[in-house]
Structure formats: C-alpha cells, structure tokens
C-alpha cells in the first residue's frame, strides 16, 4: 500500500469485458500509486502519486487545474471557496470537487475516470441536514 497506513483504499471495478471503456483501460495501469485525499480543518487536500494526471475543479465553478505529482494541493478551501460563494453555490451547483483523469482535455468527453469528492459539512449548510 502506498501512502499512510490508515488510508482507505478504493479499488476500481474490472473493465476488461467492457469495450466502451477503452479510455479507462488506458488510464488504469497508470493509477497504481493513486491519489491521497485528506480532510483537515474543514479543507480538502490531495496529493497525486500515480503516473496518470488528474485535473480538478472546485465547486464546478472554476476551470480545471492540473494536479502535479508528489505535491499536496488544497482542492477545496472551505472558507475561501465555499463560505464566500454560498449564495452563488446554492443557485449554480453543489459543494464538491471533481477529479478527472482524461486522455486529453478534461473539459471534453475524453474523461477516462471521474471522481466527485463531496464536502459533507458544506453540503449540509447548502441543502440542509434532512437531505
């Protein structure tokens, strides 16, 4: 296992028998070391260890940014990215970060794998605890 000993590992499903997932098949071997997601002080951080290059966007409102290898990056800043845009966020989207592993442009249909990371506290503030 790469990363911290107490990290949860999420295994991806087998795609060998699914020809429509050809881009995913190309990316999966390069995900071996993975991406570590960490939650601290209401913020979400990520560190990329894999060869595959993820891009991320914050709150589905910002342009995609490339995640560099072996560098921790704050991908969701609760105070700056959420608290200051709460009213706009309620109208335009949801409090999540999207990681996209794409063959080319993450904005296009070349995405081989997409991971949405939800900030539960921000979600409760936006949509209420009942949902």
Coordinates of N, CA and C in Angstrom, one line a residue:
X1 N 0.9 -1.2 0.0 CA 0.0 0.0 0.0 C 0.9 1.2 0.0
X2 N 0.5 2.2 -0.8 CA 1.2 3.5 -0.9 C 0.5 4.5 0.0
X3 N 1.2 5.5 0.5 CA 0.6 6.5 1.4 C 0.5 6.0 2.8
X4 N -0.3 6.7 3.6 CA -0.4 6.4 5.0 C -1.0 5.0 5.3
X5 N -0.6 4.4 6.4 CA -1.1 3.1 6.7 C -2.6 3.0 7.0
X6 N -3.1 4.2 7.5 CA -4.5 4.2 7.9 C -5.4 4.7 6.7
X7 N -4.9 4.8 5.5 CA -5.6 5.3 4.4 C -6.6 4.2 3.9
X8 N -7.8 4.6 3.6 CA -8.8 3.7 3.0 C -8.5 3.5 1.5
X9 N -8.5 2.3 1.0 CA -8.2 2.0 -0.4 C -9.5 1.8 -1.1
X10 N -9.7 2.4 -2.2 CA -10.9 2.2 -3.0 C -10.4 1.6 -4.3
X11 N -10.8 0.3 -4.5 CA -10.5 -0.4 -5.7 C -11.5 -0.1 -6.8
X12 N -11.0 0.0 -8.0 CA -11.9 0.3 -9.2 C -12.3 -1.0 -9.8
X13 N -13.5 -1.0 -10.4 CA -14.0 -2.3 -11.0 C -13.2 -2.7 -12.2
X14 N -13.3 -4.0 -12.5 CA -12.6 -4.5 -13.7 C -13.4 -4.0 -15.0
X15 N -12.6 -3.6 -15.9 CA -13.2 -3.0 -17.2 C -12.8 -3.8 -18.4
X16 N -12.1 -5.0 -18.2 CA -11.7 -5.8 -19.3 C -12.8 -6.2 -20.3
X17 N -13.9 -6.5 -19.8 CA -15.0 -7.0 -20.6 C -15.9 -5.9 -21.1
X18 N -15.5 -4.6 -21.0 CA -16.4 -3.5 -21.4 C -15.6 -2.7 -22.5
X19 N -15.9 -3.0 -23.8 CA -15.2 -2.3 -24.8 C -15.4 -0.8 -24.9
X20 N -16.6 -0.3 -24.3 CA -16.9 1.1 -24.4 C -16.0 1.9 -23.4
X21 N -15.3 1.2 -22.6 CA -14.4 1.8 -21.6 C -13.0 1.8 -22.0
X22 N -12.7 1.9 -23.3 CA -11.3 1.8 -23.8 C -10.4 2.9 -23.2
X23 N -10.9 4.1 -23.0 CA -10.1 5.2 -22.4 C -9.7 4.8 -21.0
X24 N -10.7 4.3 -20.2 CA -10.5 3.9 -18.9 C -9.4 2.8 -18.8
X25 N -9.4 1.8 -19.7 CA -8.4 0.8 -19.7 C -7.0 1.3 -19.9
X26 N -6.9 2.4 -20.7 CA -5.6 3.0 -20.9 C -5.1 3.7 -19.7
X27 N -6.0 4.3 -18.9 CA -5.6 5.1 -17.7 C -5.3 4.2 -16.5
X28 N -6.1 3.2 -16.3 CA -6.0 2.4 -15.1 C -4.6 1.9 -14.7
X29 N -3.8 1.4 -15.6 CA -2.4 0.9 -15.3 C -1.6 2.1 -14.7
X30 N -1.9 3.3 -15.0 CA -1.1 4.5 -14.5 C -1.7 5.0 -13.2
X31 N -2.7 4.4 -12.7 CA -3.2 4.8 -11.4 C -2.7 4.0 -10.2
X32 N -1.7 3.2 -10.4 CA -1.2 2.2 -9.4 C -0.9 2.9 -8.1
X33 N -0.2 4.0 -8.0 CA 0.1 4.6 -6.7 C -1.0 5.5 -6.2
X34 N -1.9 5.9 -7.0 CA -3.1 6.6 -6.5 C -3.0 8.0 -6.2
X35 N -4.0 8.6 -5.6 CA -4.1 9.9 -5.1 C -4.6 9.8 -3.7
X36 N -3.9 10.5 -2.8 CA -4.3 10.5 -1.4 C -5.2 11.8 -1.2
X37 N -6.4 11.6 -0.6 CA -7.3 12.7 -0.3 C -7.3 12.8 1.3
X38 N -7.1 14.0 1.7 CA -7.0 14.3 3.2 C -8.0 15.4 3.5
X39 N -8.6 15.3 4.7 CA -9.6 16.3 5.2 C -9.0 16.9 6.5
X40 N -8.6 18.2 6.5 CA -8.1 18.9 7.6 C -8.7 20.3 7.8
X41 N -9.1 20.6 9.0 CA -9.5 22.0 9.3 C -10.6 22.5 8.3
X42 N -11.5 21.6 8.0 CA -12.6 21.8 7.0 C -12.2 22.0 5.6
X43 N -11.0 21.8 5.3 CA -10.5 21.9 3.9 C -10.1 20.5 3.4
X44 N -10.1 20.3 2.0 CA -9.8 19.0 1.4 C -8.5 19.2 0.6
X45 N -7.6 18.3 0.9 CA -6.3 18.3 0.2 C -6.1 17.0 -0.6
X46 N -5.3 17.1 -1.6 CA -5.0 15.9 -2.4 C -3.5 15.9 -2.8
X47 N -2.9 14.7 -2.8 CA -1.6 14.5 -3.3 C -1.6 13.4 -4.3
X48 N -1.1 13.7 -5.5 CA -1.0 12.7 -6.6 C 0.3 12.0 -6.5
X49 N 0.2 10.6 -6.5 CA 1.4 9.8 -6.5 C 1.4 9.0 -7.8
X50 N 0.3 8.8 -8.5 CA 0.2 8.0 -9.7 C 0.8 8.7 -10.9
X51 N 1.0 7.9 -12.0 CA 1.5 8.5 -13.3 C 0.4 9.2 -14.0
X52 N -0.8 8.7 -13.9 CA -2.0 9.4 -14.5 C -2.1 10.8 -14.0
X53 N -2.5 11.7 -14.8 CA -2.6 13.1 -14.5 C -4.0 13.5 -14.3
X54 N -4.4 13.8 -13.0 CA -5.8 14.3 -12.7 C -5.8 15.8 -12.9
X55 N -7.0 16.3 -13.3 CA -7.3 17.7 -13.2 C -8.4 17.8 -12.3
X56 N -8.5 19.0 -11.6 CA -9.6 19.2 -10.6 C -10.2 20.5 -10.8
X57 N -11.5 20.6 -10.5 CA -12.2 21.9 -10.5 C -12.9 22.0 -9.2
X58 N -13.0 23.2 -8.6 CA -13.6 23.4 -7.3 C -15.0 23.9 -7.6
X59 N -15.9 23.3 -6.9 CA -17.3 23.7 -6.9 C -18.0 23.7 -8.3
X60 N -17.4 23.0 -9.2 CA -17.9 23.0 -10.6 C -18.0 24.4 -11.2
X61 N -17.3 25.4 -10.5 CA -17.4 26.8 -11.0 C -16.1 27.3 -11.5
X62 N -15.0 26.6 -11.2 CA -13.7 27.1 -11.6 C -13.1 26.2 -12.7
X63 N -12.2 26.8 -13.5 CA -11.6 26.0 -14.5 C -10.8 24.8 -14.0
X64 N -10.6 23.8 -14.8 CA -9.8 22.6 -14.3 C -8.3 23.1 -14.1
X65 N -7.7 22.5 -13.1 CA -6.3 22.7 -12.8 C -5.6 21.4 -12.8
X66 N -4.4 21.4 -13.3 CA -3.6 20.1 -13.3 C -3.0 19.9 -11.9
X67 N -3.1 18.6 -11.5 CA -2.5 18.3 -10.2 C -1.1 17.7 -10.4
X68 N -0.1 18.3 -9.9 CA 1.3 17.9 -10.1 C 1.6 16.7 -9.2
X69 N 2.6 15.9 -9.6 CA 2.9 14.7 -8.9 C 3.7 15.0 -7.6
X70 N 3.4 14.3 -6.5 CA 4.1 14.4 -5.2 C 4.0 15.8 -4.6
X71 N 3.0 16.6 -4.9 CA 2.8 17.9 -4.3 C 1.4 17.9 -3.7
X72 N 1.3 18.2 -2.4 CA -0.1 18.4 -1.8 C -0.7 19.7 -2.3
X73 N -2.0 19.6 -2.6 CA -2.7 20.8 -3.1 C -4.0 20.9 -2.4
X74 N -4.4 22.1 -1.9 CA -5.7 22.3 -1.3 C -6.7 22.4 -2.5
X75 N -7.6 21.4 -2.6 CA -8.5 21.3 -3.7 C -9.9 21.9 -3.3
X76 N -10.1 22.1 -2.0 CA -11.4 22.7 -1.5 C -11.0 23.5 -0.3
X77 N -11.1 24.8 -0.4 CA -10.9 25.7 0.7 C -12.3 26.1 1.3
X78 N -12.6 25.6 2.4 CA -13.9 25.8 2.9 C -14.3 27.3 3.1
X79 N -13.3 28.0 3.7 CA -13.6 29.5 4.0 C -13.6 30.3 2.7
X80 N -12.6 30.1 1.8 CA -12.5 30.9 0.6 C -13.4 30.5 -0.5
X81 N -13.4 29.2 -0.8 CA -14.1 28.7 -2.0 C -15.6 28.4 -1.7
X82 N -15.9 28.2 -0.4 CA -17.3 27.9 -0.1 C -18.0 29.0 0.6
X83 N -17.5 29.4 1.7 CA -18.2 30.4 2.5 C -18.5 31.7 1.8
X84 N -17.5 32.1 0.9 CA -17.7 33.4 0.2 C -18.6 33.2 -1.0
X85 N -18.9 32.0 -1.4 CA -19.7 31.8 -2.6 C -21.0 31.0 -2.3
X86 N -21.4 31.0 -1.0 CA -22.5 30.1 -0.6 C -23.8 30.5 -1.4
X87 N -24.1 31.7 -1.5 CA -25.3 32.1 -2.2 C -25.3 31.7 -3.7
X88 N -24.1 32.0 -4.3 CA -24.0 31.6 -5.7 C -24.0 30.1 -5.8
X89 N -23.4 29.4 -4.9 CA -23.3 27.9 -5.0 C -24.7 27.3 -4.8
X90 N -25.6 27.9 -4.0 CA -26.9 27.3 -3.8 C -27.7 27.4 -5.2
X91 N -27.4 28.4 -6.0 CA -28.1 28.5 -7.2 C -27.4 27.7 -8.4
X92 N -26.1 27.6 -8.3 CA -25.4 27.1 -9.5 C -24.8 25.7 -9.4
X93 N -24.7 25.1 -8.3 CA -24.0 23.8 -8.2 C -24.0 23.2 -6.8
X94 N -23.1 22.3 -6.6 CA -23.0 21.6 -5.4 C -21.6 21.7 -4.8
X95 N -21.5 21.6 -3.5 CA -20.2 21.7 -2.8 C -19.3 20.4 -3.0
X96 N -18.8 20.3 -4.2 CA -17.9 19.1 -4.4 C -16.7 19.5 -5.3
X97 N -15.7 18.7 -5.2 CA -14.5 18.8 -6.1 C -14.6 17.7 -7.1
X98 N -14.3 18.0 -8.3 CA -14.3 16.9 -9.3 C -12.9 16.7 -9.8
X99 N -12.5 15.4 -9.7 CA -11.2 15.0 -10.2 C -11.5 14.3 -11.5
X100 N -10.7 14.6 -12.6 CA -10.9 14.0 -13.9 C -9.6 13.5 -14.4
X101 N -9.6 12.2 -14.7 CA -8.4 11.6 -15.4 C -8.9 11.4 -16.8
X102 N -8.2 12.2 -17.7 CA -8.7 12.3 -19.1 C -7.5 12.0 -20.0
X103 N -7.8 11.5 -21.2 CA -6.8 11.2 -22.2 C -6.2 12.5 -22.7
X104 N -7.0 13.6 -22.8 CA -6.6 14.8 -23.3 C -7.1 16.0 -22.5
X105 N -8.1 16.7 -23.0 CA -8.7 17.8 -22.3 C -9.8 17.3 -21.3
X106 N -9.6 17.7 -20.0 CA -10.6 17.2 -19.0 C -12.0 17.8 -19.2
X107 N -12.1 18.9 -20.0 CA -13.4 19.5 -20.3 C -14.2 18.8 -21.4
X108 N -13.5 17.9 -22.1 CA -14.1 17.2 -23.3 C -14.6 15.8 -22.8
X109 N -15.0 15.1 -23.8 CA -15.5 13.7 -23.5 C -14.4 12.7 -23.4
X110 N -13.2 13.1 -23.3 CA -12.1 12.1 -23.2 C -11.9 11.6 -21.8
X111 N -12.7 12.0 -20.8 CA -12.5 11.6 -19.5 C -12.6 10.0 -19.4
X112 N -11.5 9.5 -18.8 CA -11.5 8.0 -18.6 C -12.0 7.7 -17.2
X113 N -11.9 8.6 -16.3 CA -12.4 8.3 -14.9 C -12.7 9.7 -14.3
X114 N -13.8 9.8 -13.6 CA -14.2 11.0 -12.9 C -14.6 10.6 -11.5
X115 N -14.0 11.4 -10.5 CA -14.3 11.1 -9.1 C -14.8 12.4 -8.5
X116 N -16.0 12.4 -7.9 CA -16.5 13.6 -7.2 C -16.3 13.4 -5.7
X117 N -15.8 14.4 -5.1 CA -15.5 14.4 -3.7 C -16.4 15.5 -3.0
X118 N -17.3 15.0 -2.2 CA -18.3 15.9 -1.6 C -17.8 16.4 -0.2
X119 N -18.0 17.6 0.0 CA -17.7 18.2 1.3 C -19.0 18.1 2.1
X120 N -19.1 17.2 3.0 CA -20.4 16.9 3.7 C -20.9 18.1 4.5
X121 N -20.0 18.8 5.3 CA -20.4 19.9 6.1 C -21.0 21.0 5.2
X122 N -20.3 21.3 4.1 CA -20.8 22.3 3.1 C -22.1 21.9 2.5
X123 N -22.2 20.6 2.2 CA -23.5 20.1 1.6 C -24.6 20.4 2.6
X124 N -24.4 20.1 3.9 CA -25.5 20.3 4.9 C -25.8 21.7 5.0
X125 N -24.8 22.6 5.0 CA -25.1 24.0 5.1 C -25.9 24.5 3.8
X126 N -25.6 23.9 2.7 CA -26.3 24.4 1.5 C -27.7 23.8 1.3
X127 N -27.8 22.5 1.6 CA -29.1 21.8 1.3 C -29.8 21.4 2.5
X128 N -29.3 21.6 3.7 CA -29.9 21.2 4.9 C -29.6 19.8 5.3
X129 N -29.7 19.5 6.6 CA -29.3 18.2 7.1 C -30.3 17.1 6.7
X130 N -31.5 17.5 6.3 CA -32.6 16.5 6.0 C -32.3 15.7 4.7
X131 N -31.6 16.3 3.8 CA -31.4 15.7 2.5 C -30.3 14.7 2.5

